[in-house]
Short mmCIF file of C-alpha atoms and ligand atoms in Angstrom, two decimals:
data_model
loop_
_atom_site.label_atom_id
_atom_site.label_comp_id
_atom_site.label_asym_id
_atom_site.label_seq_id
_atom_site.Cartn_x
_atom_site.Cartn_y
_atom_site.Cartn_z
CA UNK N 30 -4.03 8.98 -35.89
CA UNK N 31 -0.68 10.68 -36.47
CA UNK N 32 1.84 10.58 -33.61
CA UNK N 33 3.10 14.14 -33.09
CA UNK N 34 6.83 14.70 -33.47
CA UNK N 35 8.92 17.43 -31.91
CA UNK N 36 12.42 17.60 -33.38
CA UNK N 37 15.15 19.91 -32.11
CA UNK N 38 17.44 21.36 -34.75
CA UNK N 39 20.49 22.49 -32.80
CA UNK N 40 22.10 24.02 -35.90
CA UNK N 41 25.77 25.00 -35.37
CA UNK N 42 25.53 25.37 -31.62
CA UNK N 43 26.96 23.68 -28.55
CA UNK N 44 30.08 22.15 -27.08
CA UNK N 45 30.54 18.75 -25.46
CA UNK N 46 29.89 20.41 -22.13
CA UNK N 47 26.75 22.34 -23.03
CA UNK N 48 25.34 19.38 -24.96
CA UNK N 49 25.86 17.01 -22.02
CA UNK N 50 23.98 19.46 -19.79
CA UNK N 51 21.20 19.90 -22.36
CA UNK N 52 20.73 16.13 -22.65
CA UNK N 53 20.68 15.81 -18.84
CA UNK N 54 17.90 18.38 -18.74
CA UNK N 55 15.88 16.77 -21.52
CA UNK N 56 16.18 13.27 -20.08
CA UNK N 57 15.20 14.48 -16.61
CA UNK N 58 11.86 15.73 -17.90
CA UNK N 59 11.05 13.48 -20.83
CA UNK N 60 8.93 11.16 -18.69
CA UNK N 61 6.19 13.81 -18.68
CA UNK N 62 5.92 13.70 -22.48
CA UNK N 63 3.31 11.03 -22.97
CA UNK N 64 2.11 10.94 -26.53
CA UNK N 65 4.63 12.78 -28.69
CA UNK N 66 7.77 11.45 -30.28
CA UNK N 67 10.88 13.54 -29.55
CA UNK N 68 14.16 13.80 -31.47
CA UNK N 69 17.25 16.00 -31.46
CA UNK N 70 19.55 16.81 -34.37
CA UNK N 71 23.02 17.77 -33.10
CA UNK N 72 25.97 18.92 -35.21
CA UNK N 73 27.79 15.96 -36.79
CA UNK N 74 30.78 15.74 -34.40
CA UNK N 75 28.47 15.13 -31.45
CA UNK N 76 26.26 12.46 -33.04
CA UNK N 77 28.15 9.52 -31.60
CA UNK N 78 28.12 10.89 -28.07
CA UNK N 79 24.50 11.99 -28.28
CA UNK N 80 23.51 8.57 -29.64
CA UNK N 81 25.29 6.78 -26.81
CA UNK N 82 23.62 8.99 -24.25
CA UNK N 83 20.13 8.65 -25.71
CA UNK N 84 20.22 4.94 -26.58
CA UNK N 85 17.44 3.20 -24.67
CA UNK N 86 15.72 6.52 -23.89
CA UNK N 87 12.51 7.73 -25.55
CA UNK N 88 14.47 10.44 -27.42
CA UNK N 89 15.62 9.70 -30.97
CA UNK N 90 18.44 11.50 -32.78
CA UNK N 91 19.16 12.59 -36.28
CA UNK N 92 21.33 14.77 -38.48
CA UNK N 93 20.83 18.24 -39.93
CA UNK N 94 21.99 17.42 -43.45
CA UNK N 95 23.53 14.66 -45.57
CA UNK N 96 25.33 14.43 -48.87
CA UNK N 97 23.36 13.48 -51.95
CA UNK N 98 26.39 11.47 -53.07
CA UNK N 99 26.92 7.89 -51.99
CA UNK N 100 30.64 8.03 -51.09
CA UNK N 101 34.01 9.08 -52.43
CA UNK N 102 35.94 12.24 -53.13
CA UNK N 103 33.60 14.83 -51.62
CA UNK N 104 35.76 16.62 -49.07
CA UNK N 105 33.84 17.83 -46.06
CA UNK N 106 30.66 15.91 -46.83
CA UNK N 107 28.93 13.24 -44.73
CA UNK N 108 27.13 10.28 -46.30
CA UNK N 109 23.84 8.67 -45.34
CA UNK N 110 25.70 5.39 -44.73
CA UNK N 111 27.73 7.14 -42.03
CA UNK N 112 24.63 8.60 -40.44
CA UNK N 113 22.93 5.21 -40.47
CA UNK N 114 26.06 3.79 -38.87
CA UNK N 115 25.37 6.07 -35.92
CA UNK N 116 21.72 4.98 -35.76
CA UNK N 117 20.20 8.26 -36.84
CA UNK N 118 16.46 7.94 -37.24
CA UNK N 119 15.97 11.30 -38.96
CA UNK N 120 17.88 13.54 -41.35
CA UNK N 121 16.74 17.09 -42.07
CA UNK N 122 16.87 17.87 -45.80
CA UNK N 123 16.32 21.17 -47.55
CA UNK N 124 16.39 23.41 -44.50
CA UNK N 125 16.02 26.99 -45.70
CA UNK N 126 19.51 27.80 -44.41
CA UNK N 127 20.89 25.07 -46.69
CA UNK N 128 18.82 26.35 -49.59
CA UNK N 129 19.69 30.01 -49.21
CA UNK N 130 23.22 29.98 -47.73
CA UNK N 131 24.56 26.90 -49.53
CA UNK N 132 22.64 27.07 -52.77
CA UNK N 133 20.78 23.79 -52.47
CA UNK N 134 18.28 23.57 -55.30
CA UNK N 135 14.98 21.70 -55.29
CA UNK N 136 16.72 18.94 -57.29
CA UNK N 137 19.56 18.60 -54.78
CA UNK N 138 17.06 18.46 -51.94
CA UNK N 139 15.07 15.78 -53.77
CA UNK N 140 18.25 13.74 -54.32
CA UNK N 141 19.05 14.02 -50.60
CA UNK N 142 15.52 12.92 -49.68
CA UNK N 143 15.93 9.84 -51.87
CA UNK N 144 19.36 8.97 -50.40
CA UNK N 145 18.19 9.30 -46.81
CA UNK N 146 15.12 7.20 -47.44
CA UNK N 147 17.05 4.54 -49.34
CA UNK N 148 19.40 4.27 -46.36
CA UNK N 149 16.44 3.45 -44.10
CA UNK N 150 16.18 6.77 -42.28
CA UNK N 151 13.33 9.28 -42.30
CA UNK N 152 14.01 12.52 -44.18
CA UNK N 153 12.49 15.64 -42.62
CA UNK N 154 11.80 17.69 -45.73
CA UNK N 155 11.70 21.43 -45.11
CA UNK N 156 9.63 23.69 -47.33
CA UNK N 157 8.62 27.30 -46.97
CA UNK N 158 8.44 30.71 -48.56
CA UNK N 159 10.50 33.85 -47.98
CA UNK N 160 8.92 37.08 -46.79
CA UNK N 161 9.15 38.48 -50.29
CA UNK N 162 7.31 35.46 -51.68
CA UNK N 163 4.59 35.66 -49.03
CA UNK N 164 4.06 39.34 -49.72
CA UNK N 165 3.92 38.63 -53.44
CA UNK N 166 1.15 36.10 -52.74
CA UNK N 167 3.07 33.11 -54.09
CA UNK N 168 3.42 31.04 -50.89
CA UNK N 169 1.41 28.13 -52.30
CA UNK N 170 3.30 28.09 -55.60
CA UNK N 171 6.65 28.02 -53.78
CA UNK N 172 5.67 25.21 -51.43
CA UNK N 173 4.11 23.26 -54.30
CA UNK N 174 7.29 23.59 -56.39
CA UNK N 175 9.49 22.44 -53.49
CA UNK N 176 7.26 19.45 -52.78
CA UNK N 177 6.79 18.53 -56.43
CA UNK N 178 10.55 18.19 -56.96
CA UNK N 179 10.61 15.48 -54.31
CA UNK N 180 7.42 13.73 -55.43
CA UNK N 181 8.74 13.70 -59.02
CA UNK N 182 11.97 12.10 -57.83
CA UNK N 183 10.73 9.48 -55.37
CA UNK N 184 6.99 9.13 -56.05
CA UNK N 185 4.18 10.15 -53.72
CA UNK N 186 4.11 6.83 -51.83
CA UNK N 187 7.71 7.39 -50.67
CA UNK N 188 6.69 10.59 -48.89
CA UNK N 189 5.07 8.33 -46.28
CA UNK N 190 8.55 7.32 -45.09
CA UNK N 191 9.46 10.91 -44.30
CA UNK N 192 8.18 13.92 -42.46
CA UNK N 193 7.41 17.36 -43.90
CA UNK N 194 8.27 20.56 -42.08
CA UNK N 195 6.61 23.79 -43.16
CA UNK N 196 8.99 26.55 -42.17
CA UNK N 197 8.21 30.02 -43.45
CA UNK N 198 11.67 31.56 -43.89
CA UNK N 199 10.51 34.86 -42.38
CA UNK N 200 9.64 33.07 -39.14
CA UNK N 201 12.94 31.23 -38.66
CA UNK N 202 15.05 32.66 -35.87
CA UNK N 203 13.21 35.98 -36.09
CA UNK N 204 10.86 35.67 -33.14
CA UNK N 205 8.06 36.26 -35.62
CA UNK N 206 5.92 33.11 -35.61
CA UNK N 207 3.29 32.39 -38.22
CA UNK N 208 -0.11 32.61 -36.59
CA UNK N 209 -1.73 29.22 -36.01
CA UNK N 210 -4.20 30.13 -38.76
CA UNK N 211 -1.47 31.05 -41.25
CA UNK N 212 0.38 27.83 -40.52
CA UNK N 213 -2.74 25.66 -40.64
CA UNK N 214 -3.66 27.11 -44.02
CA UNK N 215 -0.36 26.04 -45.56
CA UNK N 216 -0.34 22.68 -43.78
CA UNK N 217 -3.81 21.93 -45.15
CA UNK N 218 -2.65 23.01 -48.59
CA UNK N 219 0.34 20.61 -48.41
CA UNK N 220 -1.87 17.74 -47.24
CA UNK N 221 -4.28 18.54 -50.05
CA UNK N 222 -1.49 18.40 -52.62
CA UNK N 223 -0.48 14.97 -51.36
CA UNK N 224 -4.11 13.84 -51.33
CA UNK N 225 -4.16 14.55 -55.04
CA UNK N 226 -1.58 11.76 -55.40
CA UNK N 227 -2.43 9.35 -52.61
CA UNK N 228 -5.09 9.77 -49.94
CA UNK N 229 -3.49 7.39 -47.45
CA UNK N 230 -0.11 9.10 -47.68
CA UNK N 231 -1.74 12.51 -47.18
CA UNK N 232 -3.63 11.27 -44.15
CA UNK N 233 -0.64 9.55 -42.55
CA UNK N 234 2.29 11.88 -43.14
CA UNK N 235 3.30 14.21 -40.34
CA UNK N 236 3.58 17.88 -41.20
CA UNK N 237 5.56 19.85 -38.62
CA UNK N 238 5.58 23.59 -38.23
CA UNK N 239 8.90 25.39 -37.73
CA UNK N 240 9.76 29.02 -37.18
CA UNK N 241 10.13 30.65 -33.75
CA UNK N 242 8.16 27.98 -31.90
CA UNK N 243 8.44 28.60 -28.15
CA UNK N 244 6.97 27.12 -25.01
CA UNK N 245 4.50 30.00 -24.99
CA UNK N 246 3.09 29.52 -28.51
CA UNK N 247 3.47 25.77 -29.12
CA UNK N 248 0.12 24.62 -27.75
CA UNK N 249 -1.99 26.88 -29.97
CA UNK N 250 -0.01 25.84 -33.05
CA UNK N 251 -0.21 22.13 -32.26
CA UNK N 252 -3.95 22.39 -31.62
CA UNK N 253 -4.53 22.92 -35.34
CA UNK N 254 -5.75 19.80 -37.14
CA UNK N 255 -2.97 19.61 -39.73
CA UNK N 256 -0.04 20.60 -37.48
CA UNK N 257 1.57 17.42 -36.19
CA UNK N 258 4.36 18.85 -34.07
CA UNK N 259 7.31 21.13 -34.64
CA UNK N 260 10.85 21.55 -35.88
CA UNK N 261 12.44 23.68 -33.21
CA UNK N 262 15.61 25.75 -33.56
CA UNK N 263 16.56 28.25 -30.85
CA UNK N 264 14.13 26.95 -28.23
CA UNK N 265 15.53 23.42 -28.55
CA UNK N 266 18.79 24.59 -26.97
CA UNK N 267 17.11 25.23 -23.61
CA UNK N 268 15.96 22.02 -21.92
CA UNK N 269 12.97 23.45 -20.04
CA UNK N 270 11.73 25.39 -23.05
CA UNK N 271 12.10 22.35 -25.31
CA UNK N 272 10.29 20.12 -22.82
CA UNK N 273 7.43 22.61 -22.57
CA UNK N 274 7.08 22.40 -26.36
CA UNK N 275 7.23 18.59 -26.26
CA UNK N 276 4.50 18.45 -23.60
CA UNK N 277 2.35 20.78 -25.70
CA UNK N 278 2.53 18.20 -28.49
CA UNK N 279 1.42 15.41 -26.21
P1 LIG P 8 13.80 28.67 -34.91
O1 LIG P 8 14.37 27.72 -36.08
O2 LIG P 8 12.93 27.80 -34.04
O3 LIG P 8 15.03 29.17 -34.19
O4 LIG P 8 13.04 29.75 -35.57
C1 LIG P 8 13.56 26.76 -36.66
C2 LIG P 8 14.33 26.01 -37.72
O5 LIG P 8 15.16 26.62 -38.40
O6 LIG P 8 14.14 24.78 -37.90
#
């Protein structure tokens, strides 16, 4: 039985004030979330404060990115050691915004996955096709290529220490959600790919859906057998909306 996970990706949003209010709202309602695990991924400068606020609560925290380098002269970068120092449980790697806006290749993403895992945190590996790729009928090839780069780097067994997030790029921040059937199809495909390497890993790993998940559509997505929760952008910035999604996951 996989424990569902709902992770909020706050992206580059918030101030100390709005984040304090958001955490107040989440903590006030989190008691109603019975069976799902919940996490939030704030921007780096707020990690310490968020961690202090959430320590001892059922809500975990994580980061949105990490350097693939260990340490040293990499101005502006943040290492996995630093993130571990602030007790992050999760680190998102390979988000489509990192891939498209910052040129992260499959190899860079795989190196980040390895670093995060080696540091004892759980990478949330994002995969997903663009609209152009979906329309060209190459969704499965794209997702397979993205996943293969990581499996080649760390081995299939290591995937068990992470989480996968299927995020069709055309659904991110667009209000255009994949239908539950479209999402389930790709989730089952991903699980099938992993099963080709290791049945237990395929069965145990959580595959989240991300892309315009809202309180109103979460339950039908999470009802699908291979959808184990969500990676939530915009809707994770509104406490009530986020809590509705968390309750839909369990
Ligand atoms: P969205 O973002 O929920 O705002 O579409 C999801 C994501 O980018 O993880």
